[in-house]
Amino acid sequence: MTCNYENGNVTIRQEYDYPRTSKIGFEIKNSRPDDINVKIRIPSWADKYMGTVDENDMKITCDRGYWCVSVSQGCHTISLDLEIMPKRWYANAKVSENIGKVAIARGPFVYCAESVDNHEDLNLLKLPRNSLLDHKWQDDLLGGVGVIEAEGIRLKAARDPGALYSCEGYEKIPQKIKLIPYYSWANRGENEMRVWSNEA
């Protein structure tokens, strides 16, 4: 992107591999004789952030959601590294359908479970509150997506699984739960999908 002014121009080139990695780079060419201010957005969902200007570590001061960098005449590089952790989200208590349930998001991406990864009857899965949410990138899945995995529980009828009611309760069977970004679901055939998981 180039902005032209009476006393010169400013060219900004952005490089990133997001969301595979959390690093974002900028190359700025300022032909104007005066300094310019470049404001870089710091998303509210970023847990931590680090930055450099011309490979020098900088202390980022976030002002109303932006990091303001003064850039003098010449060519300069700016890098921003956002630390993004998976987080649990809960609905307002007035949303009765979501009581006792949790949704998982990482940065701006909401995640969901599909039965192709977790077997059928997703309603029988429970995600314990203390389960570690492990994020990793999978190049060979859905064209490349970030996947979140956690140790979960699958409920199973203790006696007759075909009985409509029982006094026996449920067995709790350990099962790893796999979540994919919501935007990528419904690309592997017909199967169940859930955003809100039962929480154990």
Short mmCIF file of N, CA and C in Angstrom, two decimals, residues 17-23 43-48 81-89 103-112 133-138 145-149 179-183:
data_model
loop_
_atom_site.label_atom_id
_atom_site.label_comp_id
_atom_site.label_asym_id
_atom_site.label_seq_id
_atom_site.Cartn_x
_atom_site.Cartn_y
_atom_site.Cartn_z
N ASP A 17 2.03 -14.98 8.45
CA ASP A 17 1.63 -16.36 8.22
C ASP A 17 0.54 -16.72 9.23
N TYR A 18 -0.29 -15.73 9.52
CA TYR A 18 -1.35 -15.89 10.51
C TYR A 18 -2.51 -16.65 9.87
N PRO A 19 -3.18 -17.57 10.56
CA PRO A 19 -3.03 -17.89 11.98
C PRO A 19 -2.09 -19.05 12.28
N ARG A 20 -1.34 -19.54 11.28
CA ARG A 20 -0.39 -20.62 11.54
C ARG A 20 0.61 -20.18 12.62
N THR A 21 1.14 -18.99 12.46
CA THR A 21 2.01 -18.40 13.48
C THR A 21 1.41 -17.07 13.91
N SER A 22 1.91 -16.53 15.00
CA SER A 22 1.34 -15.29 15.54
C SER A 22 2.22 -14.08 15.24
N LYS A 23 3.17 -14.22 14.30
CA LYS A 23 4.08 -13.13 13.99
C LYS A 23 3.61 -12.37 12.75
N PRO A 43 -5.16 -6.51 19.05
CA PRO A 43 -6.50 -7.05 19.34
C PRO A 43 -6.71 -7.29 20.83
N SER A 44 -7.92 -7.10 21.29
CA SER A 44 -8.23 -7.28 22.71
C SER A 44 -8.07 -8.73 23.14
N TRP A 45 -8.13 -9.68 22.19
CA TRP A 45 -8.01 -11.10 22.54
C TRP A 45 -6.56 -11.56 22.67
N ALA A 46 -5.61 -10.69 22.38
CA ALA A 46 -4.20 -11.07 22.52
C ALA A 46 -3.82 -11.06 23.99
N ASP A 47 -3.32 -12.19 24.50
CA ASP A 47 -2.96 -12.28 25.91
C ASP A 47 -1.68 -11.51 26.21
N LYS A 48 -0.69 -11.66 25.34
CA LYS A 48 0.56 -10.92 25.46
C LYS A 48 1.00 -10.50 24.07
N ASP A 81 4.49 -9.72 17.60
CA ASP A 81 4.28 -11.12 17.93
C ASP A 81 3.17 -11.20 18.98
N LEU A 82 2.05 -11.79 18.58
CA LEU A 82 0.90 -11.90 19.48
C LEU A 82 0.86 -13.29 20.10
N GLU A 83 0.74 -13.34 21.42
CA GLU A 83 0.58 -14.63 22.09
C GLU A 83 -0.92 -14.91 22.23
N ILE A 84 -1.37 -16.00 21.63
CA ILE A 84 -2.80 -16.32 21.61
C ILE A 84 -3.01 -17.68 22.25
N MET A 85 -3.80 -17.73 23.29
CA MET A 85 -4.07 -18.97 23.99
C MET A 85 -5.54 -19.37 23.83
N PRO A 86 -5.84 -20.66 23.71
CA PRO A 86 -7.25 -21.09 23.71
C PRO A 86 -7.91 -20.71 25.02
N LYS A 87 -9.17 -20.28 24.95
CA LYS A 87 -9.90 -19.85 26.14
C LYS A 87 -11.29 -20.45 26.17
N ARG A 88 -11.80 -20.63 27.37
CA ARG A 88 -13.18 -21.08 27.58
C ARG A 88 -14.10 -19.87 27.67
N TRP A 89 -15.26 -19.99 27.03
CA TRP A 89 -16.26 -18.92 27.07
C TRP A 89 -17.58 -19.49 27.56
N ALA A 103 -17.90 -22.99 25.44
CA ALA A 103 -17.41 -22.86 24.06
C ALA A 103 -15.93 -22.52 24.12
N ILE A 104 -15.20 -22.95 23.11
CA ILE A 104 -13.76 -22.74 23.07
C ILE A 104 -13.42 -21.81 21.90
N ALA A 105 -12.56 -20.85 22.17
CA ALA A 105 -12.10 -19.94 21.13
C ALA A 105 -10.60 -19.70 21.29
N ARG A 106 -9.97 -19.41 20.18
CA ARG A 106 -8.55 -19.01 20.20
C ARG A 106 -8.42 -17.75 19.38
N GLY A 107 -8.11 -16.65 20.05
CA GLY A 107 -8.09 -15.37 19.36
C GLY A 107 -9.48 -15.06 18.81
N PRO A 108 -9.58 -14.69 17.53
CA PRO A 108 -10.89 -14.37 16.96
C PRO A 108 -11.65 -15.59 16.45
N PHE A 109 -11.06 -16.80 16.58
CA PHE A 109 -11.66 -17.99 16.00
C PHE A 109 -12.41 -18.81 17.05
N VAL A 110 -13.70 -19.03 16.79
CA VAL A 110 -14.50 -19.94 17.60
C VAL A 110 -14.29 -21.36 17.08
N TYR A 111 -14.26 -22.32 17.98
CA TYR A 111 -14.00 -23.72 17.60
C TYR A 111 -15.24 -24.58 17.79
N CYS A 112 -15.26 -25.72 17.12
CA CYS A 112 -16.39 -26.63 17.22
C CYS A 112 -15.90 -28.07 17.13
N LEU A 133 -6.06 -27.32 27.13
CA LEU A 133 -6.44 -27.08 25.74
C LEU A 133 -5.17 -26.95 24.91
N ASP A 134 -4.86 -27.98 24.14
CA ASP A 134 -3.60 -28.06 23.39
C ASP A 134 -3.82 -27.67 21.94
N HIS A 135 -3.22 -26.57 21.52
CA HIS A 135 -3.37 -26.09 20.14
C HIS A 135 -2.16 -26.49 19.30
N LYS A 136 -2.44 -26.95 18.09
CA LYS A 136 -1.36 -27.25 17.14
C LYS A 136 -1.89 -27.07 15.73
N TRP A 137 -0.97 -26.85 14.80
CA TRP A 137 -1.35 -26.64 13.40
C TRP A 137 -1.24 -27.95 12.64
N GLN A 138 -2.26 -28.23 11.80
CA GLN A 138 -2.26 -29.44 10.97
C GLN A 138 -2.35 -29.05 9.50
N VAL A 145 -5.29 -26.10 9.16
CA VAL A 145 -6.05 -25.42 10.21
C VAL A 145 -5.38 -25.64 11.56
N GLY A 146 -5.68 -24.75 12.49
CA GLY A 146 -5.26 -24.94 13.86
C GLY A 146 -6.26 -25.83 14.57
N VAL A 147 -5.78 -26.85 15.26
CA VAL A 147 -6.64 -27.83 15.94
C VAL A 147 -6.41 -27.72 17.44
N ILE A 148 -7.48 -27.84 18.22
CA ILE A 148 -7.38 -27.86 19.67
C ILE A 148 -7.82 -29.24 20.16
N GLU A 149 -6.99 -29.86 20.98
CA GLU A 149 -7.32 -31.17 21.55
C GLU A 149 -7.30 -31.09 23.06
N LEU A 179 -11.17 -30.36 18.37
CA LEU A 179 -11.95 -29.21 17.92
C LEU A 179 -11.26 -28.57 16.72
N ILE A 180 -12.07 -28.10 15.78
CA ILE A 180 -11.56 -27.39 14.60
C ILE A 180 -12.20 -26.01 14.54
N PRO A 181 -11.62 -25.06 13.80
CA PRO A 181 -12.25 -23.75 13.67
C PRO A 181 -13.65 -23.86 13.07
N TYR A 182 -14.56 -23.08 13.60
CA TYR A 182 -15.96 -23.13 13.16
C TYR A 182 -16.08 -22.86 11.65
N TYR A 183 -15.23 -21.97 11.13
CA TYR A 183 -15.34 -21.63 9.71
C TYR A 183 -15.06 -22.81 8.79
#
